[in-house]
PDB file of C-alpha atoms in Angstrom:
ATOM      1  CA  MET L   1       0.000   0.000   0.000  1.00  0.00           C
ATOM      2  CA  GLY L   2       1.448   3.352   0.899  1.00  0.00           C
ATOM      3  CA  ALA L   3       0.889   6.951   1.868  1.00  0.00           C
ATOM      4  CA  MET L   4      -0.887   9.337  -0.478  1.00  0.00           C
ATOM      5  CA  THR L   5       0.192  12.850  -1.367  1.00  0.00           C
ATOM      6  CA  VAL L   6      -2.704  15.219  -2.150  1.00  0.00           C
ATOM      7  CA  ARG L   7      -2.612  15.927  -5.888  1.00  0.00           C
ATOM      8  CA  ALA L   8      -5.278  18.552  -6.363  1.00  0.00           C
ATOM      9  CA  ARG L   9      -5.163  18.650 -10.114  1.00  0.00           C
ATOM     10  CA  THR L  10      -6.179  15.008 -10.578  1.00  0.00           C
ATOM     11  CA  PHE L  11      -7.070  13.200  -7.403  1.00  0.00           C
ATOM     12  CA  ALA L  12      -8.462  15.840  -5.038  1.00  0.00           C
ATOM     13  CA  ALA L  13     -11.912  14.328  -4.636  1.00  0.00           C
ATOM     14  CA  LEU L  14     -10.567  10.815  -4.318  1.00  0.00           C
ATOM     15  CA  VAL L  15      -7.933  11.744  -1.778  1.00  0.00           C
ATOM     16  CA  THR L  16     -10.454  13.600   0.339  1.00  0.00           C
ATOM     17  CA  SER L  17     -12.506  10.431   0.698  1.00  0.00           C
ATOM     18  CA  LEU L  18      -9.479   8.261   1.332  1.00  0.00           C
ATOM     19  CA  LEU L  19      -8.109  10.500   4.073  1.00  0.00           C
ATOM     20  CA  THR L  20     -10.593   8.885   6.413  1.00  0.00           C
ATOM     21  CA  VAL L  21      -8.899   5.506   5.988  1.00  0.00           C
ATOM     22  CA  THR L  22      -5.926   5.320   8.322  1.00  0.00           C
ATOM     23  CA  ALA L  23      -4.141   2.400   6.670  1.00  0.00           C
ATOM     24  CA  CYS L  24      -3.825   4.195   3.368  1.00  0.00           C
ATOM     25  CA  SER L  25      -4.070   7.903   4.048  1.00  0.00           C
ATOM     26  CA  SER L  26      -1.397  10.417   4.819  1.00  0.00           C
ATOM     27  CA  THR L  27      -0.523  13.871   3.619  1.00  0.00           C
ATOM     28  CA  SER L  28       2.982  13.615   5.058  1.00  0.00           C
ATOM     29  CA  GLY L  29       4.535  12.182   1.909  1.00  0.00           C
ATOM     30  CA  PRO L  30       7.625   9.994   2.132  1.00  0.00           C
ATOM     31  CA  GLY L  31       8.877  11.664   5.282  1.00  0.00           C
ATOM     32  CA  ASP L  32      12.452  11.995   6.496  1.00  0.00           C
ATOM     33  CA  SER L  33      12.769   8.826   8.542  1.00  0.00           C
ATOM     34  CA  ALA L  34      16.285   7.583   9.282  1.00  0.00           C
ATOM     35  CA  PRO L  35      17.085   4.088   7.996  1.00  0.00           C
ATOM     36  CA  VAL L  36      16.639   1.185  10.368  1.00  0.00           C
ATOM     37  CA  THR L  37      19.986  -0.100  11.578  1.00  0.00           C
ATOM     38  CA  SER L  38      21.052  -3.298  13.274  1.00  0.00           C
ATOM     39  CA  ASP L  39      24.275  -4.672  14.722  1.00  0.00           C
ATOM     40  CA  SER L  40      23.403  -8.136  13.447  1.00  0.00           C
ATOM     41  CA  VAL L  41      22.796  -7.457   9.731  1.00  0.00           C
ATOM     42  CA  PRO L  42      24.488  -5.119   7.236  1.00  0.00           C
ATOM     43  CA  THR L  43      23.036  -1.861   5.975  1.00  0.00           C
ATOM     44  CA  LEU L  44      23.477  -1.704   2.207  1.00  0.00           C
ATOM     45  CA  GLY L  45      23.302   1.204  -0.173  1.00  0.00           C
ATOM     46  CA  ALA L  46      21.779   1.446  -3.639  1.00  0.00           C
ATOM     47  CA  GLU L  47      24.542   2.195  -6.134  1.00  0.00           C
ATOM     48  CA  VAL L  48      22.911   3.994  -9.073  1.00  0.00           C
ATOM     49  CA  LEU L  49      24.005   2.620 -12.433  1.00  0.00           C
ATOM     50  CA  ARG L  50      21.410   4.385 -14.555  1.00  0.00           C
ATOM     51  CA  SER L  51      18.176   6.319 -14.226  1.00  0.00           C
ATOM     52  CA  TYR L  52      15.144   6.595 -16.482  1.00  0.00           C
ATOM     53  CA  ASP L  53      12.753   9.522 -16.757  1.00  0.00           C
ATOM     54  CA  ARG L  54       9.058   8.712 -16.841  1.00  0.00           C
ATOM     55  CA  GLY L  55       5.715  10.364 -16.210  1.00  0.00           C
ATOM     56  CA  ASP L  56       4.548  11.027 -12.664  1.00  0.00           C
ATOM     57  CA  ASP L  57       1.098   9.447 -13.094  1.00  0.00           C
ATOM     58  CA  ALA L  58       1.864   6.042 -11.524  1.00  0.00           C
ATOM     59  CA  PHE L  59       0.861   5.349  -7.909  1.00  0.00           C
ATOM     60  CA  THR L  60       3.189   2.349  -8.045  1.00  0.00           C
ATOM     61  CA  GLN L  61       2.030  -0.766  -6.179  1.00  0.00           C
ATOM     62  CA  GLY L  62       3.587  -3.651  -8.106  1.00  0.00           C
ATOM     63  CA  PHE L  63       6.843  -3.746 -10.083  1.00  0.00           C
ATOM     64  CA  GLU L  64       8.347  -6.761 -11.851  1.00  0.00           C
ATOM     65  CA  VAL L  65      10.575  -7.590 -14.818  1.00  0.00           C
ATOM     66  CA  ASP L  66       9.836 -10.687 -16.900  1.00  0.00           C
ATOM     67  CA  GLY L  67      12.153 -11.215 -19.842  1.00  0.00           C
ATOM     68  CA  ASP L  68      12.529  -7.866 -21.575  1.00  0.00           C
ATOM     69  CA  VAL L  69       9.282  -6.412 -20.214  1.00  0.00           C
ATOM     70  CA  LEU L  70       8.728  -4.307 -17.107  1.00  0.00           C
ATOM     71  CA  TYR L  71       5.288  -4.813 -15.575  1.00  0.00           C
ATOM     72  CA  GLU L  72       3.784  -2.209 -13.263  1.00  0.00           C
ATOM     73  CA  GLY L  73       0.550  -2.165 -11.296  1.00  0.00           C
ATOM     74  CA  THR L  74      -0.826   1.012  -9.747  1.00  0.00           C
ATOM     75  CA  GLY L  75      -3.427   1.949  -7.162  1.00  0.00           C
ATOM     76  CA  LEU L  76      -6.216   4.406  -6.264  1.00  0.00           C
ATOM     77  CA  GLU L  77      -9.894   3.736  -6.878  1.00  0.00           C
ATOM     78  CA  GLY L  78     -10.884   4.979 -10.294  1.00  0.00           C
ATOM     79  CA  SER L  79      -7.265   5.363 -11.382  1.00  0.00           C
ATOM     80  CA  SER L  80      -5.705   1.904 -10.999  1.00  0.00           C
ATOM     81  CA  PHE L  81      -4.079   0.293 -14.017  1.00  0.00           C
ATOM     82  CA  VAL L  82      -1.541  -2.326 -15.004  1.00  0.00           C
ATOM     83  CA  ARG L  83       0.893  -1.861 -17.871  1.00  0.00           C
ATOM     84  CA  ARG L  84       3.714  -3.469 -19.845  1.00  0.00           C
ATOM     85  CA  THR L  85       6.803  -1.416 -20.704  1.00  0.00           C
ATOM     86  CA  SER L  86       9.788  -2.251 -22.894  1.00  0.00           C
ATOM     87  CA  LEU L  87      12.842  -2.709 -20.704  1.00  0.00           C
ATOM     88  CA  GLU L  88      15.064  -1.640 -23.597  1.00  0.00           C
ATOM     89  CA  ASN L  89      13.654   1.855 -24.135  1.00  0.00           C
ATOM     90  CA  MET L  90      10.941   2.269 -21.465  1.00  0.00           C
ATOM     91  CA  THR L  91       8.217   2.587 -24.108  1.00  0.00           C
ATOM     92  CA  GLU L  92       4.745   1.559 -22.973  1.00  0.00           C
ATOM     93  CA  LEU L  93       3.610  -1.589 -24.787  1.00  0.00           C
ATOM     94  CA  GLY L  94       0.132  -1.963 -23.348  1.00  0.00           C
ATOM     95  CA  ARG L  95      -2.104  -0.842 -20.515  1.00  0.00           C
ATOM     96  CA  VAL L  96      -5.379  -1.971 -18.969  1.00  0.00           C
ATOM     97  CA  ASP L  97      -7.421  -0.005 -16.432  1.00  0.00           C
ATOM     98  CA  LEU L  98      -9.049  -1.725 -13.469  1.00  0.00           C
ATOM     99  CA  PRO L  99     -12.776  -1.291 -12.870  1.00  0.00           C
ATOM    100  CA  SER L 100     -13.343   1.975 -11.028  1.00  0.00           C
ATOM    101  CA  ASP L 101     -14.390   0.235  -7.811  1.00  0.00           C
ATOM    102  CA  LEU L 102     -11.092  -1.681  -7.419  1.00  0.00           C
ATOM    103  CA  PHE L 103      -7.944  -0.353  -5.733  1.00  0.00           C
ATOM    104  CA  GLY L 104      -4.984  -2.048  -7.416  1.00  0.00           C
ATOM    105  CA  GLU L 105      -2.037  -3.373  -5.443  1.00  0.00           C
ATOM    106  CA  GLY L 106       0.868  -5.782  -6.053  1.00  0.00           C
ATOM    107  CA  ILE L 107       1.422  -7.787  -9.237  1.00  0.00           C
ATOM    108  CA  THR L 108       3.541 -10.758 -10.254  1.00  0.00           C
ATOM    109  CA  VAL L 109       4.121 -12.916 -13.315  1.00  0.00           C
ATOM    110  CA  ASP L 110       3.848 -16.704 -13.013  1.00  0.00           C
ATOM    111  CA  GLY L 111       4.314 -18.440 -16.336  1.00  0.00           C
ATOM    112  CA  ASP L 112       1.729 -17.082 -18.750  1.00  0.00           C
ATOM    113  CA  THR L 113      -0.318 -15.493 -15.955  1.00  0.00           C
ATOM    114  CA  LEU L 114      -0.002 -12.081 -14.392  1.00  0.00           C
ATOM    115  CA  TRP L 115      -1.624 -11.922 -10.962  1.00  0.00           C
ATOM    116  CA  GLN L 116      -2.873  -8.605  -9.623  1.00  0.00           C
ATOM    117  CA  ILE L 117      -4.203  -8.152  -6.100  1.00  0.00           C
ATOM    118  CA  THR L 118      -6.350  -5.406  -4.622  1.00  0.00           C
ATOM    119  CA  TRP L 119      -6.123  -3.497  -1.364  1.00  0.00           C
ATOM    120  CA  GLN L 120      -9.330  -4.050   0.618  1.00  0.00           C
ATOM    121  CA  ASP L 121     -11.505  -5.600  -2.072  1.00  0.00           C
ATOM    122  CA  GLY L 122     -10.408  -9.186  -1.388  1.00  0.00           C
ATOM    123  CA  VAL L 123     -10.064  -9.829  -5.124  1.00  0.00           C
ATOM    124  CA  ALA L 124      -7.120 -11.227  -7.074  1.00  0.00           C
ATOM    125  CA  VAL L 125      -7.264 -10.897 -10.846  1.00  0.00           C
ATOM    126  CA  ALA L 126      -5.516 -13.412 -13.122  1.00  0.00           C
ATOM    127  CA  ARG L 127      -4.511 -11.821 -16.430  1.00  0.00           C
ATOM    128  CA  ASP L 128      -2.887 -12.948 -19.635  1.00  0.00           C
ATOM    129  CA  ARG L 129       0.769 -11.974 -19.319  1.00  0.00           C
ATOM    130  CA  ASP L 130       1.039 -10.666 -22.885  1.00  0.00           C
ATOM    131  CA  THR L 131      -2.310  -8.979 -23.473  1.00  0.00           C
ATOM    132  CA  LEU L 132      -3.171  -8.116 -19.826  1.00  0.00           C
ATOM    133  CA  ALA L 133      -6.705  -9.309 -20.544  1.00  0.00           C
ATOM    134  CA  GLU L 134      -8.572 -10.477 -17.450  1.00  0.00           C
ATOM    135  CA  GLN L 135      -9.040 -14.257 -17.361  1.00  0.00           C
ATOM    136  CA  ARG L 136     -10.631 -14.869 -13.961  1.00  0.00           C
ATOM    137  CA  ARG L 137     -10.939 -13.641 -10.404  1.00  0.00           C
ATOM    138  CA  VAL L 138     -10.518 -15.317  -7.038  1.00  0.00           C
ATOM    139  CA  ASN L 139     -11.337 -14.057  -3.568  1.00  0.00           C
ATOM    140  CA  TYR L 140      -9.100 -13.942  -0.501  1.00  0.00           C
ATOM    141  CA  ASP L 141      -9.403 -12.753   3.082  1.00  0.00           C
ATOM    142  CA  GLY L 142      -7.676  -9.676   4.445  1.00  0.00           C
ATOM    143  CA  GLU L 143      -5.816  -6.881   2.734  1.00  0.00           C
ATOM    144  CA  GLY L 144      -3.519  -7.163  -0.273  1.00  0.00           C
ATOM    145  CA  TRP L 145      -0.311  -5.099  -0.508  1.00  0.00           C
ATOM    146  CA  GLY L 146       2.637  -6.751  -2.296  1.00  0.00           C
ATOM    147  CA  LEU L 147       3.034  -9.885  -4.412  1.00  0.00           C
ATOM    148  CA  CYS L 148       5.876 -11.859  -6.006  1.00  0.00           C
ATOM    149  CA  THR L 149       6.557 -15.341  -7.409  1.00  0.00           C
ATOM    150  CA  GLN L 150       9.058 -17.608  -5.696  1.00  0.00           C
ATOM    151  CA  GLY L 151      10.647 -20.368  -7.758  1.00  0.00           C
ATOM    152  CA  GLY L 152       9.053 -19.256 -11.001  1.00  0.00           C
ATOM    153  CA  GLY L 153       9.150 -21.950 -13.679  1.00  0.00           C
ATOM    154  CA  THR L 154       9.672 -24.783 -11.184  1.00  0.00           C
ATOM    155  CA  PRO L 155       7.146 -27.383 -10.020  1.00  0.00           C
ATOM    156  CA  ASP L 156       7.249 -26.096  -6.441  1.00  0.00           C
ATOM    157  CA  ASN L 157       6.774 -22.423  -7.237  1.00  0.00           C
ATOM    158  CA  ARG L 158       4.484 -20.345  -5.042  1.00  0.00           C
ATOM    159  CA  LEU L 159       3.255 -16.789  -4.716  1.00  0.00           C
ATOM    160  CA  VAL L 160       4.279 -14.622  -1.777  1.00  0.00           C
ATOM    161  CA  MET L 161       1.923 -11.910  -0.556  1.00  0.00           C
ATOM    162  CA  SER L 162       2.169  -9.120   2.019  1.00  0.00           C
ATOM    163  CA  ASP L 163      -0.787  -7.524   3.794  1.00  0.00           C
ATOM    164  CA  GLY L 164       0.755  -4.561   5.598  1.00  0.00           C
ATOM    165  CA  THR L 165       1.714  -6.551   8.683  1.00  0.00           C
ATOM    166  CA  SER L 166       4.922  -8.464   9.475  1.00  0.00           C
ATOM    167  CA  THR L 167       3.476 -11.662   7.988  1.00  0.00           C
ATOM    168  CA  LEU L 168       4.156 -13.002   4.502  1.00  0.00           C
ATOM    169  CA  THR L 169       1.622 -15.491   3.120  1.00  0.00           C
ATOM    170  CA  PHE L 170       2.621 -18.166   0.605  1.00  0.00           C
ATOM    171  CA  ARG L 171      -0.101 -19.012  -1.921  1.00  0.00           C
ATOM    172  CA  ASP L 172      -0.760 -21.667  -4.508  1.00  0.00           C
ATOM    173  CA  PRO L 173      -0.155 -20.070  -7.951  1.00  0.00           C
ATOM    174  CA  THR L 174      -3.184 -21.751  -9.510  1.00  0.00           C
ATOM    175  CA  SER L 175      -5.881 -21.603  -6.835  1.00  0.00           C
ATOM    176  CA  PHE L 176      -4.443 -18.623  -4.920  1.00  0.00           C
ATOM    177  CA  ASP L 177      -5.167 -20.544  -1.697  1.00  0.00           C
ATOM    178  CA  ALA L 178      -2.949 -19.724   1.297  1.00  0.00           C
ATOM    179  CA  VAL L 179      -0.635 -22.655   2.050  1.00  0.00           C
ATOM    180  CA  ASN L 180       1.779 -21.256   4.624  1.00  0.00           C
ATOM    181  CA  THR L 181       2.960 -18.097   6.394  1.00  0.00           C
ATOM    182  CA  VAL L 182       6.167 -16.732   7.872  1.00  0.00           C
ATOM    183  CA  ASP L 183       6.655 -13.823  10.281  1.00  0.00           C
ATOM    184  CA  VAL L 184       9.397 -11.362   9.334  1.00  0.00           C
ATOM    185  CA  THR L 185      11.719 -10.244  12.118  1.00  0.00           C
ATOM    186  CA  LEU L 186      14.811  -8.091  12.589  1.00  0.00           C
ATOM    187  CA  ASP L 187      16.803  -8.838  15.732  1.00  0.00           C
ATOM    188  CA  GLY L 188      13.838 -10.858  16.946  1.00  0.00           C
ATOM    189  CA  ASN L 189      11.369  -7.984  16.526  1.00  0.00           C
ATOM    190  CA  PRO L 190       8.532  -8.030  13.961  1.00  0.00           C
ATOM    191  CA  VAL L 191       8.957  -5.835  10.891  1.00  0.00           C
ATOM    192  CA  GLU L 192       5.543  -4.298  10.257  1.00  0.00           C
ATOM    193  CA  ARG L 193       4.123  -2.580   7.159  1.00  0.00           C
ATOM    194  CA  LEU L 194       5.734  -4.865   4.590  1.00  0.00           C
ATOM    195  CA  ASN L 195       4.667  -3.548   1.206  1.00  0.00           C
ATOM    196  CA  GLU L 196       5.861  -4.182  -2.375  1.00  0.00           C
ATOM    197  CA  LEU L 197       7.767  -7.455  -2.786  1.00  0.00           C
ATOM    198  CA  GLU L 198      10.399  -8.910  -5.091  1.00  0.00           C
ATOM    199  CA  CYS L 199      11.299 -12.605  -5.094  1.00  0.00           C
ATOM    200  CA  ALA L 200      14.954 -12.484  -6.125  1.00  0.00           C
ATOM    201  CA  GLU L 201      16.884 -15.129  -8.026  1.00  0.00           C
ATOM    202  CA  ASP L 202      19.081 -15.883  -4.996  1.00  0.00           C
ATOM    203  CA  GLY L 203      16.004 -17.009  -3.044  1.00  0.00           C
ATOM    204  CA  SER L 204      15.714 -13.858  -0.941  1.00  0.00           C
ATOM    205  CA  ILE L 205      12.590 -11.733  -0.754  1.00  0.00           C
ATOM    206  CA  TYR L 206      12.996  -7.960  -0.882  1.00  0.00           C
ATOM    207  CA  ALA L 207      10.274  -5.841   0.703  1.00  0.00           C
ATOM    208  CA  ASN L 208       9.628  -2.114   0.869  1.00  0.00           C
ATOM    209  CA  VAL L 209       8.561  -0.928   4.308  1.00  0.00           C
ATOM    210  CA  TRP L 210       5.689   1.521   3.968  1.00  0.00           C
ATOM    211  CA  GLN L 211       6.413   5.170   4.853  1.00  0.00           C
ATOM    212  CA  THR L 212      10.177   4.576   4.986  1.00  0.00           C
ATOM    213  CA  PHE L 213      13.074   4.455   2.568  1.00  0.00           C
ATOM    214  CA  ASP L 214      13.998   0.975   3.820  1.00  0.00           C
ATOM    215  CA  ILE L 215      14.058  -2.238   1.827  1.00  0.00           C
ATOM    216  CA  MET L 216      14.357  -5.447   3.831  1.00  0.00           C
ATOM    217  CA  ARG L 217      16.158  -8.473   2.399  1.00  0.00           C
ATOM    218  CA  ILE L 218      14.416 -11.492   3.929  1.00  0.00           C
ATOM    219  CA  ASP L 219      15.188 -15.176   4.273  1.00  0.00           C
ATOM    220  CA  PRO L 220      11.788 -16.691   3.346  1.00  0.00           C
ATOM    221  CA  THR L 221      12.478 -19.890   5.266  1.00  0.00           C
ATOM    222  CA  THR L 222      13.029 -18.258   8.654  1.00  0.00           C
ATOM    223  CA  GLY L 223      11.531 -14.811   8.073  1.00  0.00           C
ATOM    224  CA  ARG L 224      14.720 -13.217   9.348  1.00  0.00           C
ATOM    225  CA  VAL L 225      15.944  -9.990   7.779  1.00  0.00           C
ATOM    226  CA  THR L 226      19.451 -10.530   6.395  1.00  0.00           C
ATOM    227  CA  ALA L 227      20.166  -6.965   5.246  1.00  0.00           C
ATOM    228  CA  VAL L 228      18.590  -3.507   5.275  1.00  0.00           C
ATOM    229  CA  ILE L 229      18.910  -1.332   2.150  1.00  0.00           C
ATOM    230  CA  ASP L 230      18.798   2.441   2.598  1.00  0.00           C
ATOM    231  CA  GLY L 231      16.997   4.081  -0.326  1.00  0.00           C
ATOM    232  CA  LYS L 232      17.019   7.615   1.060  1.00  0.00           C
ATOM    233  CA  PRO L 233      19.901   8.783  -1.189  1.00  0.00           C
ATOM    234  CA  LEU L 234      17.735   8.018  -4.237  1.00  0.00           C
ATOM    235  CA  TRP L 235      15.106  10.456  -2.990  1.00  0.00           C
ATOM    236  CA  ASP L 236      17.777  13.018  -2.190  1.00  0.00           C
ATOM    237  CA  SER L 237      19.220  12.730  -5.703  1.00  0.00           C
ATOM    238  CA  MET L 238      16.022  14.020  -7.296  1.00  0.00           C
ATOM    239  CA  THR L 239      15.479  17.749  -7.705  1.00  0.00           C
ATOM    240  CA  ALA L 240      12.942  19.676  -5.662  1.00  0.00           C
ATOM    241  CA  THR L 241      10.742  19.834  -8.749  1.00  0.00           C
ATOM    242  CA  GLU L 242      10.945  16.055  -9.228  1.00  0.00           C
ATOM    243  CA  ARG L 243      10.112  15.459  -5.570  1.00  0.00           C
ATOM    244  CA  ASN L 244       7.132  17.800  -5.677  1.00  0.00           C
ATOM    245  CA  GLY L 245       4.051  15.557  -5.627  1.00  0.00           C
ATOM    246  CA  ALA L 246       6.104  12.368  -5.294  1.00  0.00           C
ATOM    247  CA  ASP L 247       5.115   9.941  -2.584  1.00  0.00           C
ATOM    248  CA  VAL L 248       6.597   6.961  -0.767  1.00  0.00           C
ATOM    249  CA  PHE L 249       9.381   4.670  -1.922  1.00  0.00           C
ATOM    250  CA  ASN L 250       7.731   1.579  -3.435  1.00  0.00           C
ATOM    251  CA  GLY L 251       8.753  -0.763  -6.246  1.00  0.00           C
ATOM    252  CA  ILE L 252      11.534  -3.346  -6.601  1.00  0.00           C
ATOM    253  CA  ALA L 253      12.182  -5.441  -9.717  1.00  0.00           C
ATOM    254  CA  GLN L 254      15.275  -7.553 -10.345  1.00  0.00           C
ATOM    255  CA  ILE L 255      16.635  -7.522 -13.876  1.00  0.00           C
ATOM    256  CA  PRO L 256      16.795 -11.248 -14.723  1.00  0.00           C
ATOM    257  CA  GLY L 257      20.216 -12.857 -14.780  1.00  0.00           C
ATOM    258  CA  THR L 258      21.928  -9.877 -13.124  1.00  0.00           C
ATOM    259  CA  ASP L 259      22.586  -8.427  -9.687  1.00  0.00           C
ATOM    260  CA  ARG L 260      20.801  -5.230 -10.708  1.00  0.00           C
ATOM    261  CA  PHE L 261      17.357  -3.993  -9.678  1.00  0.00           C
ATOM    262  CA  LEU L 262      14.932  -1.332 -10.840  1.00  0.00           C
ATOM    263  CA  VAL L 263      13.455   0.702  -7.994  1.00  0.00           C
ATOM    264  CA  THR L 264      11.016   3.601  -7.873  1.00  0.00           C
ATOM    265  CA  GLY L 265       8.252   5.157  -5.797  1.00  0.00           C
ATOM    266  CA  LYS L 266       4.656   6.261  -6.006  1.00  0.00           C
ATOM    267  CA  PHE L 267       4.354   9.184  -8.424  1.00  0.00           C
ATOM    268  CA  TRP L 268       8.148   9.247  -8.749  1.00  0.00           C
ATOM    269  CA  PRO L 269       9.181  10.664 -12.147  1.00  0.00           C
ATOM    270  CA  LYS L 270      12.281   8.453 -12.211  1.00  0.00           C
ATOM    271  CA  ILE L 271      13.155   4.765 -12.199  1.00  0.00           C
ATOM    272  CA  PHE L 272      16.611   3.946 -10.860  1.00  0.00           C
ATOM    273  CA  GLU L 273      18.703   0.981 -11.967  1.00  0.00           C
ATOM    274  CA  VAL L 274      20.753   0.049  -8.914  1.00  0.00           C
ATOM    275  CA  ARG L 275      23.013  -2.537  -7.370  1.00  0.00           C
ATOM    276  CA  PHE L 276      22.642  -3.195  -3.649  1.00  0.00           C
ATOM    277  CA  THR L 277      26.110  -2.962  -2.136  1.00  0.00           C
ATOM    278  CA  ASP L 278      28.190  -1.959   0.860  1.00  0.00           C
ATOM    279  CA  PRO L 279      28.461   1.845   0.520  1.00  0.00           C
ATOM    280  CA  ALA L 280      32.134   1.659   1.564  1.00  0.00           C
ATOM    281  CA  ALA L 281      32.847  -0.598  -1.425  1.00  0.00           C
ATOM    282  CA  VAL L 282      31.254   1.625  -4.085  1.00  0.00           C
ATOM    283  CA  GLY L 283      33.891   2.721  -6.581  1.00  0.00           C
ATOM    284  CA  GLN L 284      36.439   0.197  -5.374  1.00  0.00           C
ATOM    285  CA  ASN L 285      37.826  -2.577  -7.593  1.00  0.00           C
TER     286      ASN L 285
END
């Protein structure tokens, strides 16, 4: 999910109604929170390798690369959409709007299916990966925030879903039934407000933490955080004009076959291609 910045020119009426909902409403923007630190796990930086300019119309909820296509799902009732973008030149290849009564959340690709969840509607939409056409819907209990596919292309693959708490739920990729859960902890303490997810090729799960610039790297077997990534320098690197109207840090997508990730935020006008690394090692051979 994530905080909303009031954007009078487009979303004023919608934001006014949503400000009554505490889980999703805030006029504070991304804030200036210091990164979480721990003596037991490293704090990594995000080394910027490249950045891409884009429009500022995406309230980013889901972010994933499959092959040479970047998929993005966005939120807000009446304004939610999912789109395909060329990874090579960031040209939009296709886009489908959600029905006006659905608030879009995380997305993930599993084989030929793109799954898209919703915030408080209890609806998951299965779409054709290439056309984005809706194929079917299933219902689930609770809120939907982030989604990713673990073990994609293998017989034991499963979906991983966050709901704004410290719990990750593993789901069957065909039925969407919940099959297991794990509680995420850092130094034995629960990590709440887990948001957008990325199931990385090394088996880790990366999760944005809502209303912070933190990304948690998680061991999905134990739920333990193995590293904290500080994304605040990405925000600081944007100009005041670029930050105007931008909202919380949200969106992680690994570029397949590499150690690089695309990251962004809600209404951010930039996508950053980064490598997560020890800040002290940046620039060293």
